[in-house]
Short mmCIF file of C-alpha atoms and ligand atoms in Angstrom, two decimals:
data_model
loop_
_atom_site.label_atom_id
_atom_site.label_comp_id
_atom_site.label_asym_id
_atom_site.label_seq_id
_atom_site.Cartn_x
_atom_site.Cartn_y
_atom_site.Cartn_z
CA MET A 1 0.00 0.00 0.00
CA ALA A 2 1.32 3.48 -0.91
CA ASP A 3 2.63 5.42 2.08
CA THR A 4 -0.18 7.90 1.42
CA MET A 5 -2.72 5.24 2.45
CA MET A 6 -3.68 3.85 5.83
CA ARG A 7 -6.10 0.89 6.36
CA PRO A 8 -6.93 0.40 10.03
CA GLU A 9 -8.45 -3.07 10.23
CA ALA A 10 -11.00 -1.95 12.86
CA LEU A 11 -12.67 0.56 10.55
CA SER A 12 -13.89 -1.90 7.92
CA LYS A 13 -15.05 -5.49 7.47
CA THR A 14 -14.64 -7.75 4.45
CA GLU A 15 -18.03 -9.39 3.74
CA THR A 16 -18.13 -13.06 2.69
CA ALA A 17 -21.94 -13.31 2.52
CA CYS A 18 -24.41 -11.55 0.23
CA ARG A 19 -25.77 -8.35 1.82
CA SER A 20 -29.29 -9.30 0.75
CA CYS A 21 -29.78 -13.09 0.86
CA GLY A 22 -26.74 -14.23 2.86
CA SER A 23 -25.40 -16.50 0.10
CA LYS A 24 -21.74 -17.52 0.53
CA ALA A 25 -21.25 -17.82 -3.24
CA LEU A 26 -20.35 -14.17 -3.93
CA THR A 27 -18.48 -13.93 -7.27
CA PRO A 28 -16.02 -10.98 -7.58
CA PHE A 29 -15.71 -9.45 -11.08
CA LEU A 30 -13.99 -6.07 -10.66
CA ASP A 31 -11.13 -4.91 -8.41
CA LEU A 32 -10.57 -1.12 -8.27
CA GLY A 33 -7.70 -1.47 -5.79
CA ILE A 34 -7.22 -0.01 -2.31
CA THR A 35 -8.65 3.49 -2.58
CA PRO A 36 -9.33 6.48 -0.30
CA LEU A 37 -12.94 7.31 0.66
CA ALA A 38 -14.52 9.18 -2.25
CA ASP A 39 -16.42 11.73 -0.16
CA ARG A 40 -13.70 12.27 2.44
CA LEU A 41 -12.20 15.50 1.14
CA VAL A 42 -8.72 16.41 2.43
CA ARG A 43 -7.83 19.64 4.20
CA GLN A 44 -4.90 21.55 2.66
CA ASN A 45 -2.74 21.13 5.78
CA ASP A 46 -3.49 17.37 5.95
CA LYS A 47 -2.15 16.68 2.45
CA ASP A 48 0.89 14.80 3.77
CA THR A 49 -1.15 12.69 6.21
CA PRO A 50 -1.83 9.11 5.01
CA GLU A 51 -5.51 8.81 3.97
CA LEU A 52 -7.89 6.09 5.16
CA SER A 53 -8.03 3.66 2.25
CA PHE A 54 -9.82 0.36 1.78
CA PRO A 55 -10.18 -2.42 -0.83
CA LEU A 56 -12.80 -1.67 -3.50
CA VAL A 57 -13.86 -5.05 -4.95
CA VAL A 58 -17.23 -5.64 -6.69
CA ALA A 59 -18.98 -9.02 -6.61
CA VAL A 60 -22.30 -10.46 -7.79
CA CYS A 61 -24.48 -12.91 -5.85
CA PRO A 62 -25.48 -15.88 -8.07
CA ASP A 63 -28.50 -16.57 -5.83
CA CYS A 64 -30.29 -13.20 -5.69
CA SER A 65 -28.35 -11.28 -8.41
CA LEU A 66 -27.32 -8.44 -6.08
CA VAL A 67 -24.13 -6.65 -7.17
CA GLN A 68 -22.23 -5.33 -4.17
CA ILE A 69 -18.83 -4.27 -2.90
CA THR A 70 -17.21 -6.64 -0.44
CA GLU A 71 -15.77 -4.09 2.04
CA THR A 72 -18.03 -2.40 4.58
CA VAL A 73 -16.49 0.75 6.03
CA LYS A 74 -18.00 1.93 9.31
CA PRO A 75 -20.79 4.51 8.58
CA GLU A 76 -19.43 6.96 11.14
CA ILE A 77 -16.26 7.10 9.02
CA LEU A 78 -18.05 7.34 5.67
CA PHE A 79 -20.63 9.95 6.63
CA ALA A 80 -18.50 12.07 8.93
CA ASP A 81 -19.74 15.49 10.08
CA ALA A 82 -17.91 17.20 7.26
CA TYR A 83 -19.80 15.04 4.75
CA PRO A 84 -20.05 17.75 2.10
CA TYR A 85 -22.90 16.51 -0.10
CA TYR A 86 -25.70 19.09 -0.33
CA SER A 87 -28.37 18.15 -2.88
CA SER A 88 -29.53 21.74 -3.36
CA PHE A 89 -26.36 22.66 -5.27
CA SER A 90 -27.77 21.00 -8.35
CA PRO A 91 -30.62 22.83 -10.10
CA ALA A 92 -31.21 19.71 -12.22
CA LEU A 93 -31.65 17.59 -9.09
CA MET A 94 -33.94 20.20 -7.54
CA ALA A 95 -36.17 20.20 -10.64
CA HIS A 96 -36.13 16.41 -10.77
CA SER A 97 -37.21 16.22 -7.11
CA ARG A 98 -39.94 18.83 -7.50
CA ASP A 99 -41.39 16.93 -10.47
CA ASN A 100 -41.35 13.77 -8.36
CA VAL A 101 -43.34 15.41 -5.54
CA LEU A 102 -45.84 17.06 -7.89
CA ALA A 103 -46.51 13.67 -9.51
CA ARG A 104 -47.04 12.06 -6.09
CA LEU A 105 -49.44 14.81 -5.05
CA GLU A 106 -51.38 14.22 -8.29
CA GLU A 107 -51.71 10.51 -7.56
CA LYS A 108 -52.46 10.58 -3.86
CA PRO A 109 -54.56 13.29 -2.18
CA LEU A 110 -52.57 14.37 0.91
CA GLY A 111 -53.59 16.87 3.54
CA GLY A 112 -52.86 18.10 7.03
CA ASP A 113 -53.38 14.66 8.55
CA SER A 114 -51.03 12.93 6.13
CA LEU A 115 -47.35 12.23 6.71
CA VAL A 116 -44.47 12.02 4.23
CA ILE A 117 -41.12 10.74 5.46
CA GLU A 118 -37.85 10.93 3.53
CA LEU A 119 -34.88 8.73 4.39
CA ALA A 120 -31.58 10.55 3.73
CA SER A 121 -33.47 13.81 3.37
CA ASN A 122 -30.19 15.77 3.13
CA ASP A 123 -30.84 19.56 3.15
CA GLY A 124 -34.60 19.34 2.64
CA TYR A 125 -34.22 19.59 -1.17
CA LEU A 126 -37.27 17.27 -1.75
CA LEU A 127 -39.46 17.56 1.36
CA ARG A 128 -39.57 21.36 0.99
CA ASN A 129 -42.04 20.78 -1.86
CA TYR A 130 -44.46 18.93 0.45
CA VAL A 131 -44.06 21.65 3.10
CA GLU A 132 -45.05 24.22 0.46
CA ALA A 133 -48.16 22.06 -0.28
CA GLY A 134 -49.09 22.03 3.42
CA VAL A 135 -48.30 18.34 3.90
CA PRO A 136 -46.61 17.33 7.20
CA VAL A 137 -43.14 15.87 6.67
CA LEU A 138 -40.33 14.24 8.58
CA GLY A 139 -36.78 14.09 7.25
CA ILE A 140 -34.22 11.60 8.55
CA ASP A 141 -30.52 12.22 7.81
CA PRO A 142 -27.29 11.47 9.74
CA ALA A 143 -25.23 14.33 8.26
CA ASP A 144 -25.20 17.28 10.69
CA GLY A 145 -24.66 20.03 8.10
CA PRO A 146 -27.41 19.07 5.63
CA ALA A 147 -29.85 18.23 8.50
CA ALA A 148 -29.30 21.68 10.03
CA ALA A 149 -29.79 23.29 6.60
CA ALA A 150 -33.11 21.42 6.24
CA GLU A 151 -34.38 22.62 9.62
CA LYS A 152 -33.52 26.20 8.56
CA ILE A 153 -36.02 25.94 5.66
CA GLY A 154 -38.77 24.41 7.81
CA VAL A 155 -38.20 20.72 7.08
CA ARG A 156 -38.46 18.89 10.42
CA THR A 157 -35.47 16.51 10.46
CA LEU A 158 -34.23 13.72 12.74
CA ASN A 159 -30.42 13.96 12.57
CA ASP A 160 -29.79 10.24 12.75
CA PHE A 161 -29.18 7.06 10.73
CA PHE A 162 -32.38 5.28 9.66
CA THR A 163 -32.36 1.81 11.26
CA LEU A 164 -35.07 -0.70 12.18
CA ASP A 165 -34.93 0.52 15.79
CA LEU A 166 -35.37 4.12 14.72
CA ALA A 167 -38.22 3.04 12.40
CA ARG A 168 -40.11 1.55 15.35
CA LYS A 169 -39.56 4.78 17.34
CA VAL A 170 -40.68 6.95 14.41
CA ARG A 171 -43.86 4.87 13.95
CA GLU A 172 -44.63 5.21 17.65
CA GLU A 173 -43.90 8.93 17.94
CA HIS A 174 -44.98 10.20 14.50
CA GLY A 175 -47.29 7.47 13.21
CA PRO A 176 -47.10 5.55 9.91
CA ALA A 177 -46.50 7.42 6.66
CA ASP A 178 -48.59 7.70 3.50
CA ILE A 179 -45.43 8.09 1.42
CA VAL A 180 -41.82 7.20 2.21
CA HIS A 181 -39.16 8.63 -0.10
CA GLY A 182 -35.60 7.35 -0.23
CA ASN A 183 -33.34 8.67 -3.01
CA ASN A 184 -29.82 7.31 -3.41
CA VAL A 185 -29.78 5.89 0.08
CA LEU A 186 -30.66 2.16 -0.17
CA ALA A 187 -27.27 1.49 -1.73
CA HIS A 188 -25.53 3.26 1.15
CA VAL A 189 -26.71 1.24 4.14
CA ALA A 190 -24.73 -1.64 5.63
CA ASP A 191 -27.83 -3.31 7.11
CA THR A 192 -29.76 -3.64 3.84
CA ASN A 193 -32.39 -5.99 5.26
CA GLY A 194 -32.88 -3.94 8.44
CA PHE A 195 -33.35 -0.80 6.35
CA VAL A 196 -36.02 -2.45 4.16
CA GLU A 197 -37.79 -3.90 7.19
CA GLY A 198 -37.71 -0.36 8.61
CA ILE A 199 -39.44 0.97 5.49
CA ARG A 200 -42.23 -1.58 5.97
CA THR A 201 -42.45 -0.59 9.65
CA ILE A 202 -43.15 3.09 8.94
CA LEU A 203 -45.55 2.56 6.00
CA LYS A 204 -49.35 2.67 6.27
CA PRO A 205 -51.07 -0.50 4.93
CA ASP A 206 -52.10 1.50 1.85
CA GLY A 207 -48.89 3.53 1.80
CA VAL A 208 -46.19 3.58 -0.87
CA ALA A 209 -42.43 3.80 -0.68
CA VAL A 210 -40.97 5.68 -3.68
CA ILE A 211 -37.29 4.75 -3.84
CA GLU A 212 -34.71 5.97 -6.36
CA MET A 213 -31.32 4.39 -6.99
CA PRO A 214 -28.75 4.27 -9.78
CA TYR A 215 -29.58 1.39 -12.16
CA LEU A 216 -27.02 -1.39 -12.65
CA ARG A 217 -27.73 -1.93 -16.35
CA PRO A 218 -26.46 1.49 -17.62
CA LEU A 219 -23.55 1.26 -15.17
CA ILE A 220 -22.36 -1.86 -17.00
CA GLU A 221 -23.46 -0.87 -20.52
CA HIS A 222 -21.94 2.66 -20.30
CA VAL A 223 -18.89 1.64 -18.22
CA GLU A 224 -19.91 3.96 -15.38
CA PHE A 225 -17.37 2.27 -13.07
CA ASP A 226 -16.62 5.58 -11.30
CA THR A 227 -20.03 5.42 -9.61
CA ILE A 228 -18.48 2.57 -7.59
CA TYR A 229 -17.08 3.78 -4.25
CA HIS A 230 -17.23 2.75 -0.59
CA GLU A 231 -20.37 4.80 0.14
CA HIS A 232 -22.26 2.72 -2.46
CA LEU A 233 -22.43 -0.79 -1.01
CA CYS A 234 -24.99 -2.16 -3.53
CA TYR A 235 -25.66 -1.69 -7.27
CA PHE A 236 -29.22 -2.66 -8.06
CA SER A 237 -30.94 -4.55 -10.84
CA LEU A 238 -34.74 -4.83 -10.67
CA THR A 239 -34.32 -8.58 -10.18
CA ALA A 240 -32.20 -8.09 -7.06
CA LEU A 241 -34.57 -5.41 -5.72
CA ASP A 242 -37.57 -7.70 -6.21
CA HIS A 243 -35.88 -10.45 -4.16
CA LEU A 244 -34.93 -7.96 -1.45
CA PHE A 245 -38.34 -6.32 -1.00
CA ARG A 246 -40.38 -9.55 -1.18
CA ARG A 247 -38.24 -10.92 1.66
CA HIS A 248 -39.83 -8.22 3.84
CA GLY A 249 -43.44 -8.46 2.66
CA LEU A 250 -43.06 -5.50 0.34
CA TYR A 251 -44.01 -5.70 -3.34
CA LEU A 252 -42.27 -3.89 -6.19
CA ASN A 253 -45.48 -2.93 -8.01
CA ARG A 254 -44.22 -0.25 -10.40
CA VAL A 255 -40.93 1.00 -11.86
CA GLU A 256 -39.87 4.06 -13.89
CA GLN A 257 -36.52 4.49 -15.63
CA LEU A 258 -34.85 7.88 -15.07
CA ALA A 259 -31.90 9.61 -16.78
CA ILE A 260 -30.49 11.16 -13.59
CA HIS A 261 -27.12 10.04 -12.20
CA GLY A 262 -26.24 8.23 -15.40
CA GLY A 263 -29.41 6.12 -15.35
CA SER A 264 -31.57 5.41 -12.31
CA LEU A 265 -34.71 3.52 -11.29
CA ARG A 266 -37.67 4.89 -9.36
CA VAL A 267 -39.48 1.93 -7.78
CA PHE A 268 -42.90 2.02 -6.09
CA VAL A 269 -43.05 -0.49 -3.25
CA GLN A 270 -46.16 -1.37 -1.25
CA PRO A 271 -47.25 -3.79 1.51
CA PHE A 272 -49.66 -5.44 -0.94
CA GLU A 273 -49.08 -7.17 -4.29
CA ALA A 274 -50.33 -5.36 -7.43
CA VAL A 275 -47.45 -5.81 -9.88
CA GLU A 276 -47.83 -3.67 -13.01
CA ASP A 277 -46.56 -4.43 -16.53
CA SER A 278 -43.66 -1.96 -16.10
CA VAL A 279 -42.12 -4.37 -13.57
CA LYS A 280 -42.96 -7.58 -15.46
CA THR A 281 -41.42 -6.20 -18.66
CA MET A 282 -38.19 -4.99 -17.04
CA LEU A 283 -37.74 -8.29 -15.14
CA ALA A 284 -38.19 -10.18 -18.42
CA ASP A 285 -35.70 -7.86 -20.19
CA GLU A 286 -33.11 -8.39 -17.45
CA LYS A 287 -33.55 -12.15 -17.72
CA ALA A 288 -33.24 -11.97 -21.52
CA ILE A 289 -29.84 -10.21 -21.35
CA GLY A 290 -28.66 -12.38 -18.43
CA LEU A 291 -28.39 -9.49 -15.92
CA ASP A 292 -29.45 -11.99 -13.24
CA SER A 293 -26.38 -14.18 -13.66
CA PRO A 294 -22.58 -13.80 -13.07
CA ALA A 295 -21.76 -14.52 -16.74
CA TYR A 296 -23.13 -11.06 -17.68
CA PHE A 297 -20.32 -9.37 -15.71
CA GLU A 298 -17.42 -11.32 -17.20
CA GLY A 299 -15.35 -8.94 -19.31
CA PHE A 300 -16.53 -5.77 -17.53
CA SER A 301 -13.15 -5.27 -15.85
CA LYS A 302 -11.47 -5.42 -19.30
CA ARG A 303 -13.79 -2.62 -20.51
CA VAL A 304 -12.94 -0.56 -17.43
CA GLU A 305 -9.21 -1.09 -18.01
CA LYS A 306 -9.65 -0.03 -21.67
CA LEU A 307 -11.36 3.20 -20.55
CA ARG A 308 -8.44 3.84 -18.15
CA THR A 309 -5.88 3.24 -20.93
CA ASP A 310 -7.72 5.45 -23.41
CA LEU A 311 -8.18 8.29 -20.91
CA ASN A 312 -4.55 8.14 -19.80
CA LEU A 313 -3.37 8.21 -23.43
CA MET A 314 -5.55 11.26 -24.10
CA ILE A 315 -4.50 13.16 -20.97
CA THR A 316 -0.79 12.29 -21.39
CA ASP A 317 -0.86 13.33 -25.05
CA LEU A 318 -2.51 16.69 -24.27
CA HIS A 319 -0.20 17.33 -21.33
CA SER A 320 2.93 16.42 -23.33
CA LYS A 321 1.85 18.95 -25.97
CA GLY A 322 1.80 21.64 -23.29
CA TYR A 323 -1.96 21.99 -22.99
CA SER A 324 -3.32 22.92 -19.55
CA ILE A 325 -5.97 20.64 -18.01
CA ALA A 326 -8.46 21.23 -15.18
CA ALA A 327 -11.51 19.23 -14.03
CA TYR A 328 -15.17 19.96 -13.22
CA GLY A 329 -17.09 18.42 -10.30
CA ALA A 330 -15.52 17.43 -6.96
CA ALA A 331 -17.89 14.47 -7.11
CA ALA A 332 -17.47 11.18 -5.27
CA LYS A 333 -17.39 9.51 -8.69
CA GLY A 334 -14.61 11.92 -9.61
CA ALA A 335 -12.44 10.49 -6.83
CA THR A 336 -12.86 6.95 -8.18
CA MET A 337 -12.15 8.13 -11.74
CA LEU A 338 -9.00 10.05 -10.77
CA ASN A 339 -7.60 7.48 -8.34
CA PHE A 340 -8.27 4.39 -10.46
CA CYS A 341 -6.79 6.11 -13.54
CA GLY A 342 -3.81 7.42 -11.55
CA LEU A 343 -4.55 11.04 -12.44
CA ASP A 344 -3.43 13.82 -10.06
CA THR A 345 -1.89 17.31 -9.95
CA SER A 346 0.97 16.20 -12.20
CA GLN A 347 -1.47 16.34 -15.13
CA ILE A 348 -4.55 18.21 -13.79
CA ASP A 349 -4.10 21.62 -12.12
CA PHE A 350 -7.37 21.94 -10.16
CA VAL A 351 -11.04 20.95 -10.06
CA VAL A 352 -13.96 23.37 -9.82
CA ASP A 353 -17.24 22.80 -7.99
CA ARG A 354 -20.26 24.99 -7.22
CA ASN A 355 -20.66 23.51 -3.75
CA VAL A 356 -19.02 26.20 -1.61
CA ASN A 357 -18.62 23.64 1.20
CA LYS A 358 -16.14 21.74 -1.00
CA GLN A 359 -14.12 24.74 -2.21
CA GLY A 360 -10.74 25.10 -0.50
CA TRP A 361 -10.46 21.35 0.15
CA LEU A 362 -8.46 18.74 -1.83
CA MET A 363 -9.90 15.72 -3.70
CA PRO A 364 -9.24 12.41 -1.92
CA GLY A 365 -6.09 10.65 -3.16
CA ALA A 366 -5.42 12.84 -6.22
CA HIS A 367 -5.34 15.98 -4.05
CA LEU A 368 -6.66 18.26 -6.80
CA PRO A 369 -7.39 21.63 -5.17
CA ILE A 370 -11.16 22.37 -5.30
CA ARG A 371 -11.92 25.86 -6.57
CA GLU A 372 -14.95 27.92 -7.65
CA PRO A 373 -16.25 27.46 -11.24
CA GLU A 374 -15.22 31.04 -12.09
CA ALA A 375 -11.61 29.79 -12.14
CA LEU A 376 -12.35 28.30 -15.60
CA ILE A 377 -12.96 31.78 -17.02
CA ASN A 378 -10.15 33.42 -15.07
CA GLU A 379 -7.51 30.81 -15.95
CA GLN A 380 -9.02 29.45 -19.22
CA PRO A 381 -7.42 25.97 -19.07
CA ASP A 382 -7.29 24.37 -22.55
CA TYR A 383 -9.22 21.27 -21.42
CA VAL A 384 -11.54 20.35 -18.55
CA LEU A 385 -12.12 16.71 -17.51
CA MET A 386 -15.86 16.39 -16.75
CA LEU A 387 -15.91 14.36 -13.54
CA ALA A 388 -19.60 15.18 -12.92
CA TRP A 389 -20.55 13.77 -16.35
CA ASN A 390 -24.03 12.90 -15.05
CA PHE A 391 -24.76 16.64 -15.18
CA ALA A 392 -22.85 17.24 -18.44
CA ASP A 393 -25.70 19.00 -20.31
CA GLU A 394 -26.32 21.41 -17.44
CA ILE A 395 -22.61 22.10 -16.92
CA LEU A 396 -21.81 22.53 -20.63
CA ALA A 397 -24.64 25.06 -20.91
CA GLN A 398 -23.47 26.83 -17.76
CA GLN A 399 -19.88 27.01 -19.11
CA ALA A 400 -20.83 28.46 -22.52
CA GLU A 401 -18.48 31.43 -21.99
CA TYR A 402 -15.50 29.18 -21.23
CA ARG A 403 -16.29 27.08 -24.32
CA ALA A 404 -16.84 30.16 -26.52
CA ALA A 405 -13.31 31.23 -25.57
CA GLY A 406 -12.02 27.92 -26.96
CA GLY A 407 -12.20 25.76 -23.84
CA LYS A 408 -12.96 22.07 -24.40
CA PHE A 409 -14.44 19.41 -22.14
CA ILE A 410 -13.35 15.77 -21.93
CA ILE A 411 -16.27 13.45 -21.17
CA PRO A 412 -14.76 10.20 -19.79
CA VAL A 413 -17.65 7.70 -20.04
CA PRO A 414 -18.62 5.46 -21.83
CA SER A 415 -15.33 6.24 -23.63
CA PRO A 416 -13.20 9.41 -23.42
CA ARG A 417 -14.25 12.04 -25.96
CA ILE A 418 -13.64 15.78 -26.43
CA VAL A 419 -16.65 18.17 -26.86
O1 DWN B 1 -25.31 8.57 -4.12
C1 DWN B 1 -24.81 9.67 -4.30
C2 DWN B 1 -24.89 10.32 -5.64
C3 DWN B 1 -26.26 10.13 -6.22
O2 DWN B 1 -24.64 11.70 -5.50
C4 DWN B 1 -24.11 10.34 -3.19
N1 DWN B 1 -23.39 9.29 -2.46
C5 DWN B 1 -23.13 11.37 -3.58
C6 DWN B 1 -23.41 11.94 -4.88
O3 DWN B 1 -22.45 11.45 -5.77
P1 DWN B 1 -21.45 12.50 -6.37
O4 DWN B 1 -20.62 13.16 -5.32
O5 DWN B 1 -20.73 11.83 -7.50
O6 DWN B 1 -22.50 13.58 -6.73
P2 DWN B 1 -22.95 14.29 -7.94
O7 DWN B 1 -24.18 14.98 -7.52
O8 DWN B 1 -23.01 13.47 -9.15
O9 DWN B 1 -21.71 15.31 -8.05
C7 DWN B 1 -21.91 16.47 -8.68
C8 DWN B 1 -20.86 17.43 -8.13
O10 DWN B 1 -20.78 18.46 -9.09
C9 DWN B 1 -21.32 18.01 -6.81
O11 DWN B 1 -20.21 18.24 -5.97
C10 DWN B 1 -21.94 19.33 -7.22
C11 DWN B 1 -21.15 19.70 -8.45
N2 DWN B 1 -21.88 20.47 -9.44
C12 DWN B 1 -21.31 21.66 -9.84
O12 DWN B 1 -20.24 22.04 -9.38
N3 DWN B 1 -21.97 22.41 -10.76
C13 DWN B 1 -23.06 20.01 -9.95
C14 DWN B 1 -23.73 20.77 -10.89
C15 DWN B 1 -25.02 20.30 -11.49
C16 DWN B 1 -23.16 22.02 -11.32
O13 DWN B 1 -23.73 22.74 -12.15
#
């Protein structure tokens, strides 16, 4: 292990059983090495301190099809107080969330005696829309900063991890919920089964849980390997989700495919079975391509290695010709991209990000200094590596001035290309 890395055994556990069904037949298919924590930004004066780093190996369960990483890092390490992710920094995500709430309000008449709960409610980015509609809400989020920001805008928030114990307390003290939202959280929890049982615990018998998560199929098809990091323990297919929810008396009755985050699913889960065609069709499609079996994942690591080779060739060629290179998006996925491809300040001068809570810090591992987006205009680097490629359209539009002055973006997935 590089002397910049430190792996205290007590802070993580290597799993040998499937996180969902407990199978011992986990089949590894991708090894991204021992890497620092993608969201654990580094303070300037800590840059010479060895960073916490852990194995990042991806495996598939042949029994329930769940794709998962095999190392579980303690949550208190992963989601430390300085956890800098604030959803409200993305206008696209805010619009996406507002549309979600408006659609729910269309489908289900809610009023003053209703309750909507969001798990991992962050800074109130989604529940604020229910508050505006006069619907009582309860946010649950372990990150101090975002939870405090939510309270400031009138979103009542429990600053805690959602567990089965907390679910029982919430049901007792706040009552069951008509709607439970959970966006990009199911993949983050170490106790997957306890979390799902907790969802069932806080749902009304006629309630619905509306859960969003990145979808495994585009991850594999578009080589979105950088969305793999220690905070994301699971990578879901509909087949694996169906097994998981049914184990807890919850039924995946409806599914929508979404473009956000490189391709996501929005699943509608209820305590009664009423499975719609959207689910039957997607399950059949997954079976038809073999997404439910380990053979589908053979060869993925070769495609990831080819992306790394191609990106390194492009960056090295540009750099050797004297072009200046920066990056956009101090995203968790950016840390995986940089560290797996071995990119750092020897080729890339800095990264910009609109999240003011990230500016002034360094990216994990690569130690790119995080600056404000205006630095692209002020310094006009020749190229910018788009680490937050899932928001490429929004960012390219936002950076029209930089591009008009001749600046070019490198989009790394599914294969590196210059726009
Ligand atoms: O599950 C998760 C995914 C869904 O979101 C979380 N664990 C963390 C997060 O992953 P990420 O860090 O890769 O997040 P994003 O939202 O894909 O990263 C976007 C980054 O780019 C953020 O730091 C915000 C920034 N940004 C920006 O600087 N200007 C984003 C937009 C849209 C912009 O215009």
